[in-house]
mmCIF file of C-alpha atoms and ligand atoms in Angstrom:
data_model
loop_
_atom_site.group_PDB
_atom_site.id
_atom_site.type_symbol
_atom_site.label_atom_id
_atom_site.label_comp_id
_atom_site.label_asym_id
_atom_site.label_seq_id
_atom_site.Cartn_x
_atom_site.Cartn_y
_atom_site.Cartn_z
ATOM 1 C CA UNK A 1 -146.918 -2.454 183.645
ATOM 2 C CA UNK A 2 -144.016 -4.608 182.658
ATOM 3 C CA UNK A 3 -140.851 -2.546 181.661
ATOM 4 C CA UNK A 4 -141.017 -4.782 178.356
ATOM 5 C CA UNK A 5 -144.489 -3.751 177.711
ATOM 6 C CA UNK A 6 -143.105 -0.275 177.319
ATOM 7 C CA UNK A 7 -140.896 -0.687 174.094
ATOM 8 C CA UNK A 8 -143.157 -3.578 172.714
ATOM 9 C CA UNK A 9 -145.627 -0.309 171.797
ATOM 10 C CA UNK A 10 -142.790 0.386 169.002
ATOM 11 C CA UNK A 11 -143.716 -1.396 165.867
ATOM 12 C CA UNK A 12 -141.718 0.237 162.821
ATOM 13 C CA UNK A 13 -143.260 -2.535 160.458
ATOM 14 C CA UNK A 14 -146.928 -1.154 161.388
ATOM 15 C CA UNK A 15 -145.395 1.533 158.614
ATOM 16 C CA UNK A 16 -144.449 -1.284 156.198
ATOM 17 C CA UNK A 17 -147.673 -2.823 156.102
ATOM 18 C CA UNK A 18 -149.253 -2.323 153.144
ATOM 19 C CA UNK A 19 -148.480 -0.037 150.066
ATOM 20 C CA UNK A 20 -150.225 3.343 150.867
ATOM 21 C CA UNK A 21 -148.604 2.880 154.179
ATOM 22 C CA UNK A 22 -145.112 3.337 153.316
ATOM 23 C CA UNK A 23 -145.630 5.629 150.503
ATOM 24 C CA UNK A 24 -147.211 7.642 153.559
ATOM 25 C CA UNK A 25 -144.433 6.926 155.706
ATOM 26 C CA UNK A 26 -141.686 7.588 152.392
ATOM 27 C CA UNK A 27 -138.869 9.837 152.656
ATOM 28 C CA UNK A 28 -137.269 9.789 149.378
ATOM 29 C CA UNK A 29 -138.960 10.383 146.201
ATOM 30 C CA UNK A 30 -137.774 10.302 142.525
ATOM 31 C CA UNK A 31 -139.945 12.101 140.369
ATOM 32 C CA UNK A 32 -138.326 12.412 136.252
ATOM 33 C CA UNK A 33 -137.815 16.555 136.943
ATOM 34 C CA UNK A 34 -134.776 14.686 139.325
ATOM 35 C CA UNK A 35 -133.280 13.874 136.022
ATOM 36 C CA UNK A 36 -130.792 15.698 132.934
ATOM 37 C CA UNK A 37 -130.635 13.547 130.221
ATOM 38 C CA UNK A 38 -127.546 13.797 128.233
ATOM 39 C CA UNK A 39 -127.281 13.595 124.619
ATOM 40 C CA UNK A 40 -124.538 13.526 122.453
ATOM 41 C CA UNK A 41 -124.859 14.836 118.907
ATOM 42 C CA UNK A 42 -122.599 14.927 115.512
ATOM 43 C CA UNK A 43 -122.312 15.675 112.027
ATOM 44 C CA UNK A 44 -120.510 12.845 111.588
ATOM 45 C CA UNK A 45 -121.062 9.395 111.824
ATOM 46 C CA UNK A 46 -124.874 8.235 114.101
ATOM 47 C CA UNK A 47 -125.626 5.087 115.304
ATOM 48 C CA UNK A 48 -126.172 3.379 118.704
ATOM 49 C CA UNK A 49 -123.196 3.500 120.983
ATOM 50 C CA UNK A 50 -122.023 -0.573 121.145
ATOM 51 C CA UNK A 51 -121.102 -0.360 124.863
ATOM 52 C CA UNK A 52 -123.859 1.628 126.263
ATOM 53 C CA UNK A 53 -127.365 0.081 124.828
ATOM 54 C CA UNK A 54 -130.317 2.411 124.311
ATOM 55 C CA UNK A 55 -127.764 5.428 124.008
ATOM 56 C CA UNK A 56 -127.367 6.993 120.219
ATOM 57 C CA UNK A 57 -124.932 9.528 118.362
ATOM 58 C CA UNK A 58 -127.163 11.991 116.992
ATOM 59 C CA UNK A 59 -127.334 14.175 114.168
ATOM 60 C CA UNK A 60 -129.399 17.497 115.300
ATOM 61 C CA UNK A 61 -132.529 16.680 114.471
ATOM 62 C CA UNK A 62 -132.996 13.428 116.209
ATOM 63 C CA UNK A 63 -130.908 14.913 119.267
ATOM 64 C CA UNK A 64 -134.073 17.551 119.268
ATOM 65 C CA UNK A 65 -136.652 14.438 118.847
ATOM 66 C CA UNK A 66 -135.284 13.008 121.921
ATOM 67 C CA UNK A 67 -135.099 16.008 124.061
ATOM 68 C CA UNK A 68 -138.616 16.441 122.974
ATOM 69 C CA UNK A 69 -139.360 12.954 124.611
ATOM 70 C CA UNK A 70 -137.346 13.956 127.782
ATOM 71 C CA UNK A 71 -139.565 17.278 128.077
ATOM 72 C CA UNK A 72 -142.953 15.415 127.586
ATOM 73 C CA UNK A 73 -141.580 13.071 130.289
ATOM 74 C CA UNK A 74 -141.120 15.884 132.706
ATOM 75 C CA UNK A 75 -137.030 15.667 132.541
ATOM 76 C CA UNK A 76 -135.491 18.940 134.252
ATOM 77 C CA UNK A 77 -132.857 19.146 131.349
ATOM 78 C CA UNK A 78 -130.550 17.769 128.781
ATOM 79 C CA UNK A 79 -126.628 17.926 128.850
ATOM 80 C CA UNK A 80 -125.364 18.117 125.295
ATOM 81 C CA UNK A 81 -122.000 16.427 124.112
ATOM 82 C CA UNK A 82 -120.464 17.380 120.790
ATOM 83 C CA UNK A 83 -118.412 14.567 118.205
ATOM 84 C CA UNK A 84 -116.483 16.888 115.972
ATOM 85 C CA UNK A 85 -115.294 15.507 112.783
ATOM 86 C CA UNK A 86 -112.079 17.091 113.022
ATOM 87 C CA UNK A 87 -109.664 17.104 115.915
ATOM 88 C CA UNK A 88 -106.049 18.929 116.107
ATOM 89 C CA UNK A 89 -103.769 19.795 118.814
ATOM 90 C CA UNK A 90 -105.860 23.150 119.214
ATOM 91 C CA UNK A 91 -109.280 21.568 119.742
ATOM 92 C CA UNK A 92 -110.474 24.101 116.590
ATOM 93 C CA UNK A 93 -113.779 22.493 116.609
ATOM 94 C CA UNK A 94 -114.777 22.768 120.042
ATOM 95 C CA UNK A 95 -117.332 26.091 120.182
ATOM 96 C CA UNK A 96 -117.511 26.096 116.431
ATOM 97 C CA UNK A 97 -120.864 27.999 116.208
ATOM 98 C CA UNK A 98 -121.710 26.330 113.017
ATOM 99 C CA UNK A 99 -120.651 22.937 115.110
ATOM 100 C CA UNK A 100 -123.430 20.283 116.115
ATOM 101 C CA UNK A 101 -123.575 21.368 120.072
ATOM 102 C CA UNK A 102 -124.164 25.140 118.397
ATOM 103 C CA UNK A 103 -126.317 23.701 116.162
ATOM 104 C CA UNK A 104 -128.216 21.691 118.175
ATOM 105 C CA UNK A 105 -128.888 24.316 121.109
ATOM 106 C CA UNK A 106 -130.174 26.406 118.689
ATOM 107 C CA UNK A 107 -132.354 24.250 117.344
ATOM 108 C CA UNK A 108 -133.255 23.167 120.900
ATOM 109 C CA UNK A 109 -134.182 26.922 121.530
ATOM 110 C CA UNK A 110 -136.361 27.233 118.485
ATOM 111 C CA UNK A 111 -137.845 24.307 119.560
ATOM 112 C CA UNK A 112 -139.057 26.133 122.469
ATOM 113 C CA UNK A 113 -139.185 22.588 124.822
ATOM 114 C CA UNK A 114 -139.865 22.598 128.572
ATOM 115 C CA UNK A 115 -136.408 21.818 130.138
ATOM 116 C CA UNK A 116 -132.909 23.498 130.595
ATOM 117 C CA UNK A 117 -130.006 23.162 127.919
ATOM 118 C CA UNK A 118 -126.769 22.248 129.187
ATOM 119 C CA UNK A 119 -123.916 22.092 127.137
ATOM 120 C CA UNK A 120 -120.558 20.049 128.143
ATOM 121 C CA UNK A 121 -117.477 22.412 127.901
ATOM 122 C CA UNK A 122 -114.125 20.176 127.191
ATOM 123 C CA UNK A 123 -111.779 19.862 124.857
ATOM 124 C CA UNK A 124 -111.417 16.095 125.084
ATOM 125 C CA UNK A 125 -113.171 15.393 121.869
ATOM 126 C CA UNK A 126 -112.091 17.674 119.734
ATOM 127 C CA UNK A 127 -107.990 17.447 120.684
ATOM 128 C CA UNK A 128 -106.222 14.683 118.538
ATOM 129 C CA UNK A 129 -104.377 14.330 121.559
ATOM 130 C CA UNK A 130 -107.732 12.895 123.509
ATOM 131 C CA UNK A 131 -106.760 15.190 126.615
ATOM 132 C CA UNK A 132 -108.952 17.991 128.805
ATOM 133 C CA UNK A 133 -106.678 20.894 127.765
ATOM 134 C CA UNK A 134 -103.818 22.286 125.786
ATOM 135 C CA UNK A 135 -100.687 20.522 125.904
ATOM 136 C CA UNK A 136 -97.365 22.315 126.550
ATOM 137 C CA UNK A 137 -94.403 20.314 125.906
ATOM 138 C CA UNK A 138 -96.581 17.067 126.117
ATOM 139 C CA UNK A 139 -98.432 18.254 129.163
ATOM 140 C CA UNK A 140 -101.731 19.987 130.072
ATOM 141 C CA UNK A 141 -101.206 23.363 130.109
ATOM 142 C CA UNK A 142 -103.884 24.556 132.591
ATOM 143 C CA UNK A 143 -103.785 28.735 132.252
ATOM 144 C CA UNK A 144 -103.290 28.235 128.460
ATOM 145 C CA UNK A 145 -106.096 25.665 128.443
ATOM 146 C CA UNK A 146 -108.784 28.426 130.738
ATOM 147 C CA UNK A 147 -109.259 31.273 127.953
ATOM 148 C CA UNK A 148 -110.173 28.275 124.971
ATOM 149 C CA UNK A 149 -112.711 26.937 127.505
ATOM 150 C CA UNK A 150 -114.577 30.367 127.787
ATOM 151 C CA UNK A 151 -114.365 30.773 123.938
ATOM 152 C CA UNK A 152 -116.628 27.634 124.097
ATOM 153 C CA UNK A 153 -118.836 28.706 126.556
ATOM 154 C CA UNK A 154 -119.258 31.774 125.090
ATOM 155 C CA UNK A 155 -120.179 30.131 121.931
ATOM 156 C CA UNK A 156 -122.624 28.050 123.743
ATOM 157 C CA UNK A 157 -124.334 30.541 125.294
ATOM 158 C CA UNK A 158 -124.546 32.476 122.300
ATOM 159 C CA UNK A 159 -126.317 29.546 120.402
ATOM 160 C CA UNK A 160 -128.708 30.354 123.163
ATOM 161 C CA UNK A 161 -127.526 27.599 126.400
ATOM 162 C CA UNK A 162 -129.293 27.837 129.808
ATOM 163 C CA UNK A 163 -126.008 26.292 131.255
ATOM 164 C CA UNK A 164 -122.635 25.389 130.356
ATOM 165 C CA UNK A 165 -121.124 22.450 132.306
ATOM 166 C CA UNK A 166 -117.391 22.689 132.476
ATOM 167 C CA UNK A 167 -116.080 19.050 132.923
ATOM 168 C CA UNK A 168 -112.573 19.044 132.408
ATOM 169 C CA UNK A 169 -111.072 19.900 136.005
ATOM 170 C CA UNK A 170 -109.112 23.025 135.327
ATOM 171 C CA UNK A 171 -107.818 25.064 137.784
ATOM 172 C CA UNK A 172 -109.952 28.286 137.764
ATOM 173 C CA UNK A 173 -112.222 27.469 134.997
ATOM 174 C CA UNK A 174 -115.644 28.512 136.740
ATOM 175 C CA UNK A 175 -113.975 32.190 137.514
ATOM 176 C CA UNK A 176 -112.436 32.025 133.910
ATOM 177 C CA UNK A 177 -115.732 31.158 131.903
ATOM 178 C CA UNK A 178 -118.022 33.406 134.629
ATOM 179 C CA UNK A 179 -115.701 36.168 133.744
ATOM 180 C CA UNK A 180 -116.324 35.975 130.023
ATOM 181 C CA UNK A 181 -119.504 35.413 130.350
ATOM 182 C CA UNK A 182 -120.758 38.479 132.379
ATOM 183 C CA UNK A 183 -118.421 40.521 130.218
ATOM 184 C CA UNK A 184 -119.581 39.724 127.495
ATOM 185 C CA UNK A 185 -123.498 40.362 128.648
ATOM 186 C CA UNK A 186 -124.502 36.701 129.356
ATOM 187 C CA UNK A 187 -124.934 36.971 133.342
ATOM 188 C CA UNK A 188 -127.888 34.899 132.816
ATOM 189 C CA UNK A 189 -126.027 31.722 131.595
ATOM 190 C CA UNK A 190 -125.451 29.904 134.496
ATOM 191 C CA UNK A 191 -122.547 27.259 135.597
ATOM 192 C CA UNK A 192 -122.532 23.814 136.320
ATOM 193 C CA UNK A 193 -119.244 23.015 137.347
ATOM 194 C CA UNK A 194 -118.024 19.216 137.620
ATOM 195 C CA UNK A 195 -116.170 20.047 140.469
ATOM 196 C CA UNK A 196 -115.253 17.010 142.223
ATOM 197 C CA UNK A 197 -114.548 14.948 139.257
ATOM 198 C CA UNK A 198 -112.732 11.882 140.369
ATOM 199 C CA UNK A 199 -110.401 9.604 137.786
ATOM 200 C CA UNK A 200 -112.401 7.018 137.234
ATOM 201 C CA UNK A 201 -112.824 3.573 135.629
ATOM 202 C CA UNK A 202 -116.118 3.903 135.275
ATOM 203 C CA UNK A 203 -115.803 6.670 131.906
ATOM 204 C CA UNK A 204 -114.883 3.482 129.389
ATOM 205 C CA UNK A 205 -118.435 3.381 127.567
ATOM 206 C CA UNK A 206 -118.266 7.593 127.111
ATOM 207 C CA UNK A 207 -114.947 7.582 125.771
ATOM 208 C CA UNK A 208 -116.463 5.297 123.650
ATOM 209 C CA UNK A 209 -119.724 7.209 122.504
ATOM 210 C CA UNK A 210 -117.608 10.372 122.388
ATOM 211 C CA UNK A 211 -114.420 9.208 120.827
ATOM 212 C CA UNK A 212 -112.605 10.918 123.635
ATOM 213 C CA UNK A 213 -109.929 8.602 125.071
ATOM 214 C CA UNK A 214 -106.753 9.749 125.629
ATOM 215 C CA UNK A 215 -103.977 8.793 122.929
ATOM 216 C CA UNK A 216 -101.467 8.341 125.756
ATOM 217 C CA UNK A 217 -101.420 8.383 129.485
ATOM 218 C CA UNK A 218 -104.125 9.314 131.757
ATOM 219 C CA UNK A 219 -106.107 12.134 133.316
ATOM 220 C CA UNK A 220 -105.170 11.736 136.905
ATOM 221 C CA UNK A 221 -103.318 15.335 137.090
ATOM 222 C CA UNK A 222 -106.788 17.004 136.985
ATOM 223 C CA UNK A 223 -109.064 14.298 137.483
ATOM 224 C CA UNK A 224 -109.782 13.815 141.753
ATOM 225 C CA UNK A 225 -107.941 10.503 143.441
ATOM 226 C CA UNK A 226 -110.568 8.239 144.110
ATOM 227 C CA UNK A 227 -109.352 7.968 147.420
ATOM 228 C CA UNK A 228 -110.040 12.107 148.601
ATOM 229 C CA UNK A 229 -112.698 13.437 150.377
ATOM 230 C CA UNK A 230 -111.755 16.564 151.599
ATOM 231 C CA UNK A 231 -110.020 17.407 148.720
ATOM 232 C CA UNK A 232 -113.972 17.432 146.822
ATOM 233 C CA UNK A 233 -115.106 19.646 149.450
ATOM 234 C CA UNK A 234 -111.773 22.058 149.092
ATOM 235 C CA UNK A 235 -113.086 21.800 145.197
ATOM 236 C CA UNK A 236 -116.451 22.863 145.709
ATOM 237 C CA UNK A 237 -115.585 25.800 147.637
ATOM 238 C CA UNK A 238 -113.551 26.865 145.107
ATOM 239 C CA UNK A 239 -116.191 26.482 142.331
ATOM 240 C CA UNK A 240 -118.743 28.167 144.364
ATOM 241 C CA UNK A 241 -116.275 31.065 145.428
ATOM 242 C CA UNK A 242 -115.480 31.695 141.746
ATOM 243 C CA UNK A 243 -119.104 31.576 141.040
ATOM 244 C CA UNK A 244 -120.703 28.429 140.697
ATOM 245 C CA UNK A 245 -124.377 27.837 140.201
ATOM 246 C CA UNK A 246 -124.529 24.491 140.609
ATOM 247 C CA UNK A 247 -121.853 22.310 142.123
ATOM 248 C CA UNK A 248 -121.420 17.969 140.616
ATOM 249 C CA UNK A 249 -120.071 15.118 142.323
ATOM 250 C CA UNK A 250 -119.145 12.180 139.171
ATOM 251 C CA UNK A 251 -119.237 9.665 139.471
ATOM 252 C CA UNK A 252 -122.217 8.768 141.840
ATOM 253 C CA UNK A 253 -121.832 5.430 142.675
ATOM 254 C CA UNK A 254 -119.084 4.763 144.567
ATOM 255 C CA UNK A 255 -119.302 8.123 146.177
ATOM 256 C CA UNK A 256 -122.180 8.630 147.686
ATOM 257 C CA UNK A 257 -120.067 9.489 150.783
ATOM 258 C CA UNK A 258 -118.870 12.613 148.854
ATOM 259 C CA UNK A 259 -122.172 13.680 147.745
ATOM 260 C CA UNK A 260 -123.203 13.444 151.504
ATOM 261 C CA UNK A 261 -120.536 15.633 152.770
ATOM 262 C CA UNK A 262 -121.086 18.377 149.799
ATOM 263 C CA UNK A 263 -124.781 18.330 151.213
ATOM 264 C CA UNK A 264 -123.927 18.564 154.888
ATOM 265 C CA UNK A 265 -121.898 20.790 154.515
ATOM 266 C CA UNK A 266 -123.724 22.839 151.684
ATOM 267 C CA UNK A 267 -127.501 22.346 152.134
ATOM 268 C CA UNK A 268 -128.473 25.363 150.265
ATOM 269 C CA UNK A 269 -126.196 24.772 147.131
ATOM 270 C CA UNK A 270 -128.284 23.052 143.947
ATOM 271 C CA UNK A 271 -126.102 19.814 144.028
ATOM 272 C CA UNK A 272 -126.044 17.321 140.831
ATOM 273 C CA UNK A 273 -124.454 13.992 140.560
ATOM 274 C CA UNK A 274 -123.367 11.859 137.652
ATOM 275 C CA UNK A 275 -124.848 8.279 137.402
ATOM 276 C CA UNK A 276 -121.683 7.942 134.490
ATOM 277 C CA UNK A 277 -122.155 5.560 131.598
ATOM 278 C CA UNK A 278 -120.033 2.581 133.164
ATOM 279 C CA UNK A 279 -122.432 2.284 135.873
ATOM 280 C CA UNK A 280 -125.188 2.784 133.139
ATOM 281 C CA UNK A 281 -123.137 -0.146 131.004
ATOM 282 C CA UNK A 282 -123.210 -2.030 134.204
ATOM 283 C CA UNK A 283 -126.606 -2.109 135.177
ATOM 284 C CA UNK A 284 -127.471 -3.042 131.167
ATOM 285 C CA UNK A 285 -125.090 -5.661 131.546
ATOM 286 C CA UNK A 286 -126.415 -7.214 134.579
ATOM 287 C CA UNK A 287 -130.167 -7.054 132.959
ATOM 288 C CA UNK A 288 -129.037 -8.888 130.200
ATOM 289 C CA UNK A 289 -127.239 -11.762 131.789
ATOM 290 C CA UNK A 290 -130.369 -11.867 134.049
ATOM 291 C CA UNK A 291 -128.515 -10.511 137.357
ATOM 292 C CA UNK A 292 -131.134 -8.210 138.075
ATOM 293 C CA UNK A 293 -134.287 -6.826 137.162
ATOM 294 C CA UNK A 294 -133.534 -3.437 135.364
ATOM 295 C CA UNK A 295 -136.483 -1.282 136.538
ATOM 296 C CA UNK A 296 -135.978 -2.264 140.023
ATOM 297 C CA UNK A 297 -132.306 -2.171 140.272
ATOM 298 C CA UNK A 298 -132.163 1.454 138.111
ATOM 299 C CA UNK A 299 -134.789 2.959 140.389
ATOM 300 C CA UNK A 300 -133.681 1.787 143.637
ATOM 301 C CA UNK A 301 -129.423 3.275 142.835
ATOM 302 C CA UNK A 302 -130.964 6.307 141.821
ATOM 303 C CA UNK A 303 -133.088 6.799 144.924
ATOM 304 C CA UNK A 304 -129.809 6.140 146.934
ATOM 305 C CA UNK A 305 -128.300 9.236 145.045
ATOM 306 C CA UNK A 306 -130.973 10.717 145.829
ATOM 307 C CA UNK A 307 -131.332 9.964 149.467
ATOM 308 C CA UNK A 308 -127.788 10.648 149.281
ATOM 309 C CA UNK A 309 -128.077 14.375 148.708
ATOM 310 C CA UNK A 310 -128.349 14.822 144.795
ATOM 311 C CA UNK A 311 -130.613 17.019 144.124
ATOM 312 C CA UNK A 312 -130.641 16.174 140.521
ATOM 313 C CA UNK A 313 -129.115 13.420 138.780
ATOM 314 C CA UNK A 314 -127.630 13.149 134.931
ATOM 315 C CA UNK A 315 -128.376 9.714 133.748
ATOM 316 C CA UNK A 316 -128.527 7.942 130.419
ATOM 317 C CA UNK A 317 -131.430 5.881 132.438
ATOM 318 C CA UNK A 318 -133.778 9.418 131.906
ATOM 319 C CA UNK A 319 -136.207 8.027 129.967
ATOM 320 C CA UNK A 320 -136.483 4.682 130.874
ATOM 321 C CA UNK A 321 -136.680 5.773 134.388
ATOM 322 C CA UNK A 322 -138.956 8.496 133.941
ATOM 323 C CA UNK A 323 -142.020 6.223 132.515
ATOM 324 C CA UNK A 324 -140.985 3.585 134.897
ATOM 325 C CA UNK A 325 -141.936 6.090 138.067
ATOM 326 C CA UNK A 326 -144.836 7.145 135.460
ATOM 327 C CA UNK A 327 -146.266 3.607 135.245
HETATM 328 C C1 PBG B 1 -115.156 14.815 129.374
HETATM 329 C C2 PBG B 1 -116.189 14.006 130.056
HETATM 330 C C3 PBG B 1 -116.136 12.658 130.422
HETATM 331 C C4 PBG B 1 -117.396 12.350 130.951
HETATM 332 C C5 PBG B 1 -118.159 13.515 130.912
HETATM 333 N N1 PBG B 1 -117.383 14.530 130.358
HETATM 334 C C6 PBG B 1 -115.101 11.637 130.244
HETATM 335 C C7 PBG B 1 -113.795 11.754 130.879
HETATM 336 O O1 PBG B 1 -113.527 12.647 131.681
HETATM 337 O O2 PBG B 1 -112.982 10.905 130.547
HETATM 338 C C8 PBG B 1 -117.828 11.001 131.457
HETATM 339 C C9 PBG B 1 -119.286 10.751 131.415
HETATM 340 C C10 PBG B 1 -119.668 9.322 131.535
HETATM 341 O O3 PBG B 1 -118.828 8.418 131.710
HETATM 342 O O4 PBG B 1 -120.877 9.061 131.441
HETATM 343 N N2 PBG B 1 -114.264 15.517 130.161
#
């Protein structure tokens, strides 16, 4: 036998072949329990968000009518956003329990639907400022900031939250809100803590549907450097050390490295990742101007956050991509 006969056996394509053949041979697959479906609901003003098609401001009741549609779909959970219509320097409004995120969880709760309530905690929105925490001689003031963040999880998880997702990339927030929480009797509520949250350019279209840009400057003190690695695993161990349930890597993207590392380095830790609304606004953009087909284009980035090392992703694609793996 020829030496060349010997590797000429190999034929990867025999598992391309035909259809059933490489969904035998398939190692990632997306199934709509992969997704949390976020929602962001008011008392103010509704209406479709201009830069991010297909994405509303709510009042509660249609914010319930879609996470109805997300349960029938199979989505694991939504991830809740409030618009307040008043902002100060204090952030008053943010864990108002008569507020439209309190509102809405309870009426998510009553609705008794088959997926897990999330609730954002920041006080972006509701500052006049537009900033993550409480300012302090015009800056973020991160240990004054950590006890109004656990008055708003508490609040959520009074209104009856699974979950509270701390986003705003405070020093010690997950011990901070885990510590009110479990003195307070909810040791059930868990945390999802955005914990390698980079500055990014890809927020634009949120800021937009949550009227939470900053009035001046930036968030690059808390927000990560796009440019660290290690310094999102050094996060994560922190989160998880001060009690973390689930760890987030946003945006997904352009870091798919970083949600590779978390997992290598962290297989057993429930991992999410945030497909954020510029790469959303992107992909709707590209459709329109006929770059690329939609469905194929959605389904094949969120398979590479997947393959990645997500194990779940947050996406404003839920839906859509949930009855395009259905049909
Ligand atoms: C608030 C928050 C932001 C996002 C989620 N929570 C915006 C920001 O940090 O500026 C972005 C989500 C998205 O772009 O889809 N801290």
């Amino acid at each position: 036998m020829q030496h060349g006969d010997t590797y000429r056996r190999h034929r990867p394509r025999r598992l391309r072949r035909t259809a059933q053949m490489r969904r035998l041979a398939r190692e990632t697959t997306l199934a709509a329990s992969d997704f949390i479906y976020p929602l962001f609901v008011t008392h103010g003003a509704t209406g479709p968000v201009p830069s991010m098609p297909g994405v509303m401001r709510t009042d509660v009741a249609t914010c319930v009518a879609l996470a109805r549609e997300a349960a029938t779909c199979g989505v694991a959970g939504v991830l809740l956003f409030g618009i307040p219509t008043t902002k100060d320097g204090r952030a008053s409004a943010a864990g108002d329990p008569v507020g439209p995120v309190c509102q809405a969880v309870r009426a998510l709760k009553d609705a008794a639907l088959d997926l897990a309530i999330v609730t954002d905690v920041c006080l972006c929105s509701y500052t006049d400022h537009g900033h993550c925490g409480l300012l302090q001689n015009g800056v973020i003031d991160n240990d004054l900031t950590l006890p109004r963040l656990a008055q708003v999880a508490l609040a959520h998880a009074a209104a009856g939250a699974d979950m509270v997702a701390p986003s705003g990339m405070m020093d010690h927030m997950v011990a901070t809100i885990r510590q009110a929480l479990d003195h307070d009797g909810w040791t059930g509520v868990g945390i999802l803590s955005y914990s390698a949250k980079y500055a990014s350019a890809f927020y634009g279209p949120f800021r937009d549907a949550a009227d939470g840009a900053p009035a001046f400057g930036d968030r690059k003190s808390h927000q990560m450097d796009p440019s660290n690695v290690r310094e999102a695993l050094r996060e994560v161990a922190l989160d998880l050390a001060e009690g973390a349930d689930m760890v987030m890597v946003k945006p997904a993207m352009a870091y798919l490295d970083v949600i590779r590392q978390v997992r290598t380095r962290w297989p057993e830790v429930p991992l999410a990742a945030y497909n954020v609304s510029g790469e959303y606004a992107m992909i709707k953009a590209a459709a329109r101007l006929g770059l690329a087909d939609e469905k194929l284009a959605t389904l094949e980035l969120l398979t590479g956050i997947k393959r990645a090392g997500a194990d779940r992703i947050i996406t404003y694609h839920a839906l859509e991509a949930s009855s395009w793996l259905q049909a």
